[in-house]
Amino acid sequence: MRRPVIAGNWKMHKTRAETREFFDAFKPLISNINHCEIIVAPPFTSLSVAADSARGSSVRIAAQDMHWEREGAFTGAISAAMIVDAGCRAVILGHSERRRYFGETDATVNRKLKAALAAKLQPIVCVGETLDEREAGRTERVLESQFIGASDTLTPEEFSRILLAYEPVWAIGTGRTATPETASESHAYLRRLAEQSFGEESASGLRILYGGSVRPDNIASLMAQREIDGALVGGASLDPQTFFSILNFKQRSS
Ligand code: 13P
């Protein structure tokens, strides 16, 4: 049984004061939630405030990116050791916005992934096709090259510590969610790739989150799919009540 994970990616939102306000409202809401793991990924400047604010709750804090080197002359970069020091337990890697706007490649995702695992962080590795790629019938090829490019050099033990996020680029911030069936097909394909690379046991334990316009009104149908093990939520994770409505999917659907 794969335990669901609901993760919020705040992207470039919230000051430290706004982060505190979020957790003041959010913590009481989730005090009885135990059917899923909860992760919140604030921007770098709010990481330590988020970690302090989340103390005593089940929320784990993630960074949205990191550099692969431990330290050095890399202006503007933040290392795994630094985000661990700020209170992080996880890190998002290879988000499509990093690929699109900041030159992230499968090769840099792979280096970051190795460094994150060495620092005992849980990586959330993002993959997903653009609309052009989907319309050209290239979805599987894109997912394969992103999956293999990122995970190529991992051992099965290392692989067992990662979370994978399928985020079709055309569904991010567009209000156009993948149907549960479309998302499920891609998840099943990614699981087959995992099986080919790391074996049946690793593949069946792998948790694959869906991301792209997840909202309170579509989470239940997504989570009803056997292949969907959680969600990576952008815009709808910024408001404590809305994010709570999403992670409370189980109670709402029963
Ligand atoms: P939205 O939920 O705002 O579409 O963003 C999804 C995402 O990119 C999460 O990483």
PDB file of C-alpha atoms and ligand atoms in Angstrom:
ATOM      1  CA  MET A   1       0.000   0.000   0.000  1.00  0.00           C
ATOM      2  CA  ARG A   2       1.499   3.326  -1.076  1.00  0.00           C
ATOM      3  CA  ARG A   3       0.860   6.113   1.421  1.00  0.00           C
ATOM      4  CA  PRO A   4      -0.520   9.214  -0.336  1.00  0.00           C
ATOM      5  CA  VAL A   5       1.527  12.420  -0.372  1.00  0.00           C
ATOM      6  CA  ILE A   6       0.014  15.865  -0.852  1.00  0.00           C
ATOM      7  CA  ALA A   7       2.672  18.504  -1.498  1.00  0.00           C
ATOM      8  CA  GLY A   8       2.260  22.254  -1.931  1.00  0.00           C
ATOM      9  CA  ASN A   9       4.681  24.131  -4.172  1.00  0.00           C
ATOM     10  CA  TRP A  10       4.421  27.807  -3.321  1.00  0.00           C
ATOM     11  CA  LYS A  11       6.712  28.869  -6.188  1.00  0.00           C
ATOM     12  CA  MET A  12       7.677  32.566  -5.813  1.00  0.00           C
ATOM     13  CA  HIS A  13       5.034  33.437  -3.232  1.00  0.00           C
ATOM     14  CA  LYS A  14       4.961  34.538   0.403  1.00  0.00           C
ATOM     15  CA  THR A  15       7.216  36.589   2.631  1.00  0.00           C
ATOM     16  CA  ARG A  16       8.288  35.300   6.027  1.00  0.00           C
ATOM     17  CA  ALA A  17       5.350  37.023   7.749  1.00  0.00           C
ATOM     18  CA  GLU A  18       2.919  35.501   5.230  1.00  0.00           C
ATOM     19  CA  THR A  19       4.520  32.099   5.815  1.00  0.00           C
ATOM     20  CA  ARG A  20       3.924  32.386   9.568  1.00  0.00           C
ATOM     21  CA  GLU A  21       0.333  33.439   8.938  1.00  0.00           C
ATOM     22  CA  PHE A  22      -0.213  30.413   6.687  1.00  0.00           C
ATOM     23  CA  PHE A  23       1.011  27.966   9.330  1.00  0.00           C
ATOM     24  CA  ASP A  24      -0.921  29.660  12.135  1.00  0.00           C
ATOM     25  CA  ALA A  25      -4.099  28.952  10.181  1.00  0.00           C
ATOM     26  CA  PHE A  26      -3.033  25.611   8.657  1.00  0.00           C
ATOM     27  CA  LYS A  27      -1.709  23.707  11.679  1.00  0.00           C
ATOM     28  CA  PRO A  28      -4.988  23.517  13.613  1.00  0.00           C
ATOM     29  CA  LEU A  29      -6.778  22.312  10.450  1.00  0.00           C
ATOM     30  CA  ILE A  30      -4.498  19.307   9.963  1.00  0.00           C
ATOM     31  CA  SER A  31      -4.186  18.152  13.563  1.00  0.00           C
ATOM     32  CA  ASN A  32      -6.312  15.056  12.854  1.00  0.00           C
ATOM     33  CA  ILE A  33      -5.025  14.267   9.374  1.00  0.00           C
ATOM     34  CA  ASN A  34      -3.168  10.973   9.197  1.00  0.00           C
ATOM     35  CA  HIS A  35      -4.226   9.401   5.914  1.00  0.00           C
ATOM     36  CA  CYS A  36      -1.535  11.216   3.913  1.00  0.00           C
ATOM     37  CA  GLU A  37       1.900  12.782   4.173  1.00  0.00           C
ATOM     38  CA  ILE A  38       1.985  16.566   3.858  1.00  0.00           C
ATOM     39  CA  ILE A  39       4.833  18.554   2.320  1.00  0.00           C
ATOM     40  CA  VAL A  40       5.051  22.340   1.878  1.00  0.00           C
ATOM     41  CA  ALA A  41       7.702  23.948  -0.359  1.00  0.00           C
ATOM     42  CA  PRO A  42       8.134  27.684   0.347  1.00  0.00           C
ATOM     43  CA  PRO A  43      10.735  29.910  -1.338  1.00  0.00           C
ATOM     44  CA  PHE A  44      14.284  29.785   0.102  1.00  0.00           C
ATOM     45  CA  THR A  45      13.873  32.891   2.257  1.00  0.00           C
ATOM     46  CA  SER A  46      10.902  31.372   4.099  1.00  0.00           C
ATOM     47  CA  LEU A  47      12.318  27.871   4.639  1.00  0.00           C
ATOM     48  CA  SER A  48      13.532  28.292   8.203  1.00  0.00           C
ATOM     49  CA  VAL A  49      10.432  30.231   9.251  1.00  0.00           C
ATOM     50  CA  ALA A  50       8.288  27.468   7.730  1.00  0.00           C
ATOM     51  CA  ALA A  51      10.308  24.763   9.493  1.00  0.00           C
ATOM     52  CA  ASP A  52       9.924  26.560  12.832  1.00  0.00           C
ATOM     53  CA  SER A  53       6.220  27.212  12.256  1.00  0.00           C
ATOM     54  CA  ALA A  54       5.528  23.608  11.221  1.00  0.00           C
ATOM     55  CA  ARG A  55       7.223  22.154  14.309  1.00  0.00           C
ATOM     56  CA  GLY A  56       4.895  19.859  16.251  1.00  0.00           C
ATOM     57  CA  SER A  57       2.867  19.035  13.121  1.00  0.00           C
ATOM     58  CA  SER A  58       3.272  16.299  10.516  1.00  0.00           C
ATOM     59  CA  VAL A  59       4.206  18.784   7.768  1.00  0.00           C
ATOM     60  CA  ARG A  60       7.610  18.334   6.171  1.00  0.00           C
ATOM     61  CA  ILE A  61       9.280  21.306   4.531  1.00  0.00           C
ATOM     62  CA  ALA A  62      10.807  21.085   1.053  1.00  0.00           C
ATOM     63  CA  ALA A  63      12.924  23.479  -0.993  1.00  0.00           C
ATOM     64  CA  GLN A  64      11.969  24.146  -4.618  1.00  0.00           C
ATOM     65  CA  ASP A  65      15.470  23.597  -6.012  1.00  0.00           C
ATOM     66  CA  MET A  66      19.104  23.281  -4.908  1.00  0.00           C
ATOM     67  CA  HIS A  67      22.614  23.209  -6.352  1.00  0.00           C
ATOM     68  CA  TRP A  68      24.562  19.960  -6.581  1.00  0.00           C
ATOM     69  CA  GLU A  69      27.808  21.268  -5.114  1.00  0.00           C
ATOM     70  CA  ARG A  70      28.271  21.483  -1.351  1.00  0.00           C
ATOM     71  CA  GLU A  71      29.717  25.009  -1.460  1.00  0.00           C
ATOM     72  CA  GLY A  72      31.801  27.212  -3.727  1.00  0.00           C
ATOM     73  CA  ALA A  73      31.768  30.135  -6.131  1.00  0.00           C
ATOM     74  CA  PHE A  74      28.213  29.726  -7.451  1.00  0.00           C
ATOM     75  CA  THR A  75      26.596  33.137  -7.035  1.00  0.00           C
ATOM     76  CA  GLY A  76      22.925  32.892  -6.205  1.00  0.00           C
ATOM     77  CA  ALA A  77      22.961  29.149  -5.583  1.00  0.00           C
ATOM     78  CA  ILE A  78      21.928  27.224  -2.450  1.00  0.00           C
ATOM     79  CA  SER A  79      23.332  23.805  -1.510  1.00  0.00           C
ATOM     80  CA  ALA A  80      21.693  20.685  -0.062  1.00  0.00           C
ATOM     81  CA  ALA A  81      23.551  21.237   3.221  1.00  0.00           C
ATOM     82  CA  MET A  82      22.116  24.768   3.420  1.00  0.00           C
ATOM     83  CA  ILE A  83      18.517  23.706   2.916  1.00  0.00           C
ATOM     84  CA  VAL A  84      18.945  20.864   5.416  1.00  0.00           C
ATOM     85  CA  ASP A  85      20.315  23.464   7.850  1.00  0.00           C
ATOM     86  CA  ALA A  86      17.200  25.591   7.205  1.00  0.00           C
ATOM     87  CA  GLY A  87      15.013  22.661   8.288  1.00  0.00           C
ATOM     88  CA  CYS A  88      14.197  20.970   4.973  1.00  0.00           C
ATOM     89  CA  ARG A  89      13.578  17.255   4.662  1.00  0.00           C
ATOM     90  CA  ALA A  90      12.739  17.204   0.950  1.00  0.00           C
ATOM     91  CA  VAL A  91      13.472  19.077  -2.278  1.00  0.00           C
ATOM     92  CA  ILE A  92      11.648  19.533  -5.587  1.00  0.00           C
ATOM     93  CA  LEU A  93      13.946  18.887  -8.567  1.00  0.00           C
ATOM     94  CA  GLY A  94      13.476  19.369 -12.298  1.00  0.00           C
ATOM     95  CA  HIS A  95      10.269  21.386 -12.134  1.00  0.00           C
ATOM     96  CA  SER A  96       9.184  22.410 -15.637  1.00  0.00           C
ATOM     97  CA  GLU A  97       9.500  26.081 -14.684  1.00  0.00           C
ATOM     98  CA  ARG A  98      13.182  25.470 -13.794  1.00  0.00           C
ATOM     99  CA  ARG A  99      13.623  23.631 -17.107  1.00  0.00           C
ATOM    100  CA  ARG A 100      11.882  26.349 -19.095  1.00  0.00           C
ATOM    101  CA  TYR A 101      13.142  29.568 -17.511  1.00  0.00           C
ATOM    102  CA  PHE A 102      16.439  28.593 -15.854  1.00  0.00           C
ATOM    103  CA  GLY A 103      18.119  26.112 -18.170  1.00  0.00           C
ATOM    104  CA  GLU A 104      17.552  22.985 -16.083  1.00  0.00           C
ATOM    105  CA  THR A 105      18.393  19.819 -18.022  1.00  0.00           C
ATOM    106  CA  ASP A 106      18.087  16.106 -17.322  1.00  0.00           C
ATOM    107  CA  ALA A 107      21.841  16.087 -16.640  1.00  0.00           C
ATOM    108  CA  THR A 108      21.627  18.817 -13.971  1.00  0.00           C
ATOM    109  CA  VAL A 109      18.566  17.137 -12.437  1.00  0.00           C
ATOM    110  CA  ASN A 110      20.620  13.947 -12.173  1.00  0.00           C
ATOM    111  CA  ARG A 111      23.500  15.721 -10.403  1.00  0.00           C
ATOM    112  CA  LYS A 112      21.110  17.443  -8.010  1.00  0.00           C
ATOM    113  CA  LEU A 113      19.313  14.174  -7.358  1.00  0.00           C
ATOM    114  CA  LYS A 114      22.531  12.416  -6.340  1.00  0.00           C
ATOM    115  CA  ALA A 115      23.499  15.325  -4.080  1.00  0.00           C
ATOM    116  CA  ALA A 116      20.035  15.467  -2.478  1.00  0.00           C
ATOM    117  CA  LEU A 117      20.089  11.738  -1.731  1.00  0.00           C
ATOM    118  CA  ALA A 118      23.590  11.990  -0.273  1.00  0.00           C
ATOM    119  CA  ALA A 119      22.274  14.759   2.026  1.00  0.00           C
ATOM    120  CA  LYS A 120      19.368  12.472   3.106  1.00  0.00           C
ATOM    121  CA  LEU A 121      16.778  14.731   1.520  1.00  0.00           C
ATOM    122  CA  GLN A 122      13.739  13.209  -0.159  1.00  0.00           C
ATOM    123  CA  PRO A 123      13.775  14.373  -3.798  1.00  0.00           C
ATOM    124  CA  ILE A 124      10.496  15.057  -5.607  1.00  0.00           C
ATOM    125  CA  VAL A 125      11.553  14.643  -9.230  1.00  0.00           C
ATOM    126  CA  CYS A 126       9.281  16.341 -11.773  1.00  0.00           C
ATOM    127  CA  VAL A 127       8.680  15.153 -15.324  1.00  0.00           C
ATOM    128  CA  GLY A 128       6.066  16.120 -17.895  1.00  0.00           C
ATOM    129  CA  GLU A 129       5.467  16.900 -21.536  1.00  0.00           C
ATOM    130  CA  THR A 130       4.510  20.217 -23.166  1.00  0.00           C
ATOM    131  CA  LEU A 131       1.343  20.630 -25.223  1.00  0.00           C
ATOM    132  CA  ASP A 132       3.326  20.531 -28.477  1.00  0.00           C
ATOM    133  CA  GLU A 133       4.981  17.288 -27.411  1.00  0.00           C
ATOM    134  CA  ARG A 134       1.637  15.725 -26.467  1.00  0.00           C
ATOM    135  CA  GLU A 135      -0.001  16.818 -29.713  1.00  0.00           C
ATOM    136  CA  ALA A 136       2.919  15.424 -31.702  1.00  0.00           C
ATOM    137  CA  GLY A 137       2.404  12.044 -29.990  1.00  0.00           C
ATOM    138  CA  ARG A 138       5.728  12.326 -28.182  1.00  0.00           C
ATOM    139  CA  THR A 139       4.529  12.121 -24.549  1.00  0.00           C
ATOM    140  CA  GLU A 140       6.028   8.699 -23.821  1.00  0.00           C
ATOM    141  CA  ARG A 141       9.345   9.523 -25.464  1.00  0.00           C
ATOM    142  CA  VAL A 142       9.646  12.744 -23.450  1.00  0.00           C
ATOM    143  CA  LEU A 143       8.763  11.026 -20.187  1.00  0.00           C
ATOM    144  CA  GLU A 144      11.227   8.242 -20.919  1.00  0.00           C
ATOM    145  CA  SER A 145      14.130  10.582 -21.614  1.00  0.00           C
ATOM    146  CA  GLN A 146      13.353  12.747 -18.573  1.00  0.00           C
ATOM    147  CA  PHE A 147      12.947   9.707 -16.313  1.00  0.00           C
ATOM    148  CA  ILE A 148      16.079   7.941 -17.513  1.00  0.00           C
ATOM    149  CA  GLY A 149      18.094  11.178 -17.711  1.00  0.00           C
ATOM    150  CA  ALA A 150      17.306  11.969 -14.082  1.00  0.00           C
ATOM    151  CA  SER A 151      17.502   8.528 -12.498  1.00  0.00           C
ATOM    152  CA  ASP A 152      20.073   6.778 -14.670  1.00  0.00           C
ATOM    153  CA  THR A 153      22.888   6.473 -12.157  1.00  0.00           C
ATOM    154  CA  LEU A 154      20.812   5.675  -9.063  1.00  0.00           C
ATOM    155  CA  THR A 155      20.999   2.399  -7.168  1.00  0.00           C
ATOM    156  CA  PRO A 156      17.661   0.667  -6.385  1.00  0.00           C
ATOM    157  CA  GLU A 157      18.101   1.714  -2.737  1.00  0.00           C
ATOM    158  CA  GLU A 158      18.524   5.359  -3.755  1.00  0.00           C
ATOM    159  CA  PHE A 159      15.578   5.082  -6.125  1.00  0.00           C
ATOM    160  CA  SER A 160      13.366   3.792  -3.297  1.00  0.00           C
ATOM    161  CA  ARG A 161      13.782   7.157  -1.515  1.00  0.00           C
ATOM    162  CA  ILE A 162      12.489   9.398  -4.288  1.00  0.00           C
ATOM    163  CA  LEU A 163       9.017  10.675  -5.109  1.00  0.00           C
ATOM    164  CA  LEU A 164       8.150  11.202  -8.764  1.00  0.00           C
ATOM    165  CA  ALA A 165       5.785  13.969  -9.894  1.00  0.00           C
ATOM    166  CA  TYR A 166       4.058  13.829 -13.263  1.00  0.00           C
ATOM    167  CA  GLU A 167       3.262  17.414 -14.199  1.00  0.00           C
ATOM    168  CA  PRO A 168       2.078  17.877 -17.785  1.00  0.00           C
ATOM    169  CA  VAL A 169       3.264  21.401 -18.637  1.00  0.00           C
ATOM    170  CA  TRP A 170      -0.016  22.226 -20.389  1.00  0.00           C
ATOM    171  CA  ALA A 171      -1.912  21.644 -17.131  1.00  0.00           C
ATOM    172  CA  ILE A 172       0.244  23.853 -14.897  1.00  0.00           C
ATOM    173  CA  GLY A 173      -1.416  27.104 -13.875  1.00  0.00           C
ATOM    174  CA  THR A 174      -3.813  26.852 -16.801  1.00  0.00           C
ATOM    175  CA  GLY A 175      -6.914  25.568 -15.039  1.00  0.00           C
ATOM    176  CA  ARG A 176      -6.791  22.713 -17.544  1.00  0.00           C
ATOM    177  CA  THR A 177      -6.325  19.586 -15.423  1.00  0.00           C
ATOM    178  CA  ALA A 178      -5.394  16.293 -17.059  1.00  0.00           C
ATOM    179  CA  THR A 179      -8.354  13.935 -16.813  1.00  0.00           C
ATOM    180  CA  PRO A 180      -7.812  11.276 -14.163  1.00  0.00           C
ATOM    181  CA  GLU A 181      -7.539   8.706 -16.986  1.00  0.00           C
ATOM    182  CA  THR A 182      -4.910  10.695 -18.931  1.00  0.00           C
ATOM    183  CA  ALA A 183      -2.846  11.266 -15.797  1.00  0.00           C
ATOM    184  CA  SER A 184      -3.227   7.632 -14.856  1.00  0.00           C
ATOM    185  CA  GLU A 185      -1.934   6.449 -18.239  1.00  0.00           C
ATOM    186  CA  SER A 186       1.227   8.507 -17.854  1.00  0.00           C
ATOM    187  CA  HIS A 187       1.695   7.309 -14.281  1.00  0.00           C
ATOM    188  CA  ALA A 188       1.356   3.685 -15.398  1.00  0.00           C
ATOM    189  CA  TYR A 189       3.901   4.315 -18.133  1.00  0.00           C
ATOM    190  CA  LEU A 190       6.341   5.881 -15.654  1.00  0.00           C
ATOM    191  CA  ARG A 191       5.872   2.882 -13.358  1.00  0.00           C
ATOM    192  CA  ARG A 192       6.740   0.547 -16.243  1.00  0.00           C
ATOM    193  CA  LEU A 193       9.920   2.574 -16.850  1.00  0.00           C
ATOM    194  CA  ALA A 194      10.751   2.266 -13.154  1.00  0.00           C
ATOM    195  CA  GLU A 195      10.231  -1.471 -13.351  1.00  0.00           C
ATOM    196  CA  GLN A 196      12.548  -1.783 -16.341  1.00  0.00           C
ATOM    197  CA  SER A 197      15.295   0.179 -14.593  1.00  0.00           C
ATOM    198  CA  PHE A 198      14.925  -0.836 -10.955  1.00  0.00           C
ATOM    199  CA  GLY A 199      12.783  -3.988 -10.814  1.00  0.00           C
ATOM    200  CA  GLU A 200       9.230  -4.860  -9.877  1.00  0.00           C
ATOM    201  CA  GLU A 201       9.513  -4.226  -6.145  1.00  0.00           C
ATOM    202  CA  SER A 202      10.962  -0.717  -6.559  1.00  0.00           C
ATOM    203  CA  ALA A 203       8.349   0.132  -9.181  1.00  0.00           C
ATOM    204  CA  SER A 204       5.394  -1.036  -7.121  1.00  0.00           C
ATOM    205  CA  GLY A 205       6.602   0.984  -4.120  1.00  0.00           C
ATOM    206  CA  LEU A 206       7.232   4.162  -6.125  1.00  0.00           C
ATOM    207  CA  ARG A 207       4.856   6.996  -5.290  1.00  0.00           C
ATOM    208  CA  ILE A 208       3.907   9.118  -8.287  1.00  0.00           C
ATOM    209  CA  LEU A 209       2.190  12.452  -7.628  1.00  0.00           C
ATOM    210  CA  TYR A 210       0.098  14.280 -10.194  1.00  0.00           C
ATOM    211  CA  GLY A 211       0.544  18.039 -10.618  1.00  0.00           C
ATOM    212  CA  GLY A 212      -1.267  20.598 -12.770  1.00  0.00           C
ATOM    213  CA  SER A 213      -4.325  22.617 -11.731  1.00  0.00           C
ATOM    214  CA  VAL A 214      -5.204  20.372  -8.778  1.00  0.00           C
ATOM    215  CA  ARG A 215      -8.094  21.887  -6.824  1.00  0.00           C
ATOM    216  CA  PRO A 216     -10.518  20.871  -4.078  1.00  0.00           C
ATOM    217  CA  ASP A 217     -13.111  19.933  -6.721  1.00  0.00           C
ATOM    218  CA  ASN A 218     -10.909  17.570  -8.743  1.00  0.00           C
ATOM    219  CA  ILE A 219      -8.666  15.935  -6.151  1.00  0.00           C
ATOM    220  CA  ALA A 220     -11.085  13.139  -5.242  1.00  0.00           C
ATOM    221  CA  SER A 221     -11.425  11.899  -8.826  1.00  0.00           C
ATOM    222  CA  LEU A 222      -7.649  12.038  -9.309  1.00  0.00           C
ATOM    223  CA  MET A 223      -6.972  10.186  -6.051  1.00  0.00           C
ATOM    224  CA  ALA A 224      -9.566   7.550  -6.966  1.00  0.00           C
ATOM    225  CA  GLN A 225      -7.127   6.317  -9.631  1.00  0.00           C
ATOM    226  CA  ARG A 226      -4.990   3.412  -8.432  1.00  0.00           C
ATOM    227  CA  GLU A 227      -1.933   4.820 -10.228  1.00  0.00           C
ATOM    228  CA  ILE A 228      -2.136   8.273  -8.621  1.00  0.00           C
ATOM    229  CA  ASP A 229      -0.437   8.368  -5.234  1.00  0.00           C
ATOM    230  CA  GLY A 230      -0.756  12.036  -4.404  1.00  0.00           C
ATOM    231  CA  ALA A 231      -0.618  15.557  -5.749  1.00  0.00           C
ATOM    232  CA  LEU A 232       1.856  18.378  -6.230  1.00  0.00           C
ATOM    233  CA  VAL A 233      -0.273  21.485  -5.867  1.00  0.00           C
ATOM    234  CA  GLY A 234       0.739  24.985  -6.987  1.00  0.00           C
ATOM    235  CA  GLY A 235      -1.707  27.886  -6.772  1.00  0.00           C
ATOM    236  CA  ALA A 236      -4.241  26.051  -4.617  1.00  0.00           C
ATOM    237  CA  SER A 237      -1.633  25.375  -1.903  1.00  0.00           C
ATOM    238  CA  LEU A 238      -1.244  29.077  -1.046  1.00  0.00           C
ATOM    239  CA  ASP A 239      -4.436  29.356   0.956  1.00  0.00           C
ATOM    240  CA  PRO A 240      -4.525  27.206   4.123  1.00  0.00           C
ATOM    241  CA  GLN A 241      -8.233  26.354   3.877  1.00  0.00           C
ATOM    242  CA  THR A 242      -8.049  25.462   0.169  1.00  0.00           C
ATOM    243  CA  PHE A 243      -4.923  23.340   0.636  1.00  0.00           C
ATOM    244  CA  PHE A 244      -6.602  21.627   3.584  1.00  0.00           C
ATOM    245  CA  SER A 245      -9.681  20.867   1.440  1.00  0.00           C
ATOM    246  CA  ILE A 246      -7.348  19.172  -1.042  1.00  0.00           C
ATOM    247  CA  LEU A 247      -5.465  17.030   1.438  1.00  0.00           C
ATOM    248  CA  ASN A 248      -8.715  16.136   3.168  1.00  0.00           C
ATOM    249  CA  PHE A 249      -9.838  14.340  -0.019  1.00  0.00           C
ATOM    250  CA  LYS A 250     -10.417  11.042   1.743  1.00  0.00           C
ATOM    251  CA  GLN A 251     -12.977  12.311   4.200  1.00  0.00           C
ATOM    252  CA  ARG A 252     -14.703  14.330   1.489  1.00  0.00           C
ATOM    253  CA  SER A 253     -15.064  11.424  -0.915  1.00  0.00           C
ATOM    254  CA  SER A 254     -16.320   8.925   1.679  1.00  0.00           C
TER     255      SER A 254
HETATM  256  P1  13P B   1      -0.761  24.678 -10.398  1.00  0.00           P
HETATM  257  O1  13P B   1      -1.396  23.764  -9.349  1.00  0.00           O
HETATM  258  O2  13P B   1      -0.822  26.119 -10.021  1.00  0.00           O
HETATM  259  O3  13P B   1      -1.259  24.360 -11.755  1.00  0.00           O
HETATM  260  O4  13P B   1       0.821  24.316 -10.384  1.00  0.00           O
HETATM  261  C1  13P B   1       1.213  22.997 -10.467  1.00  0.00           C
HETATM  262  C2  13P B   1       2.673  22.916 -10.207  1.00  0.00           C
HETATM  263  O5  13P B   1       3.474  23.349 -11.024  1.00  0.00           O
HETATM  264  C3  13P B   1       3.112  22.337  -8.926  1.00  0.00           C
HETATM  265  O6  13P B   1       4.497  22.138  -8.908  1.00  0.00           O
END
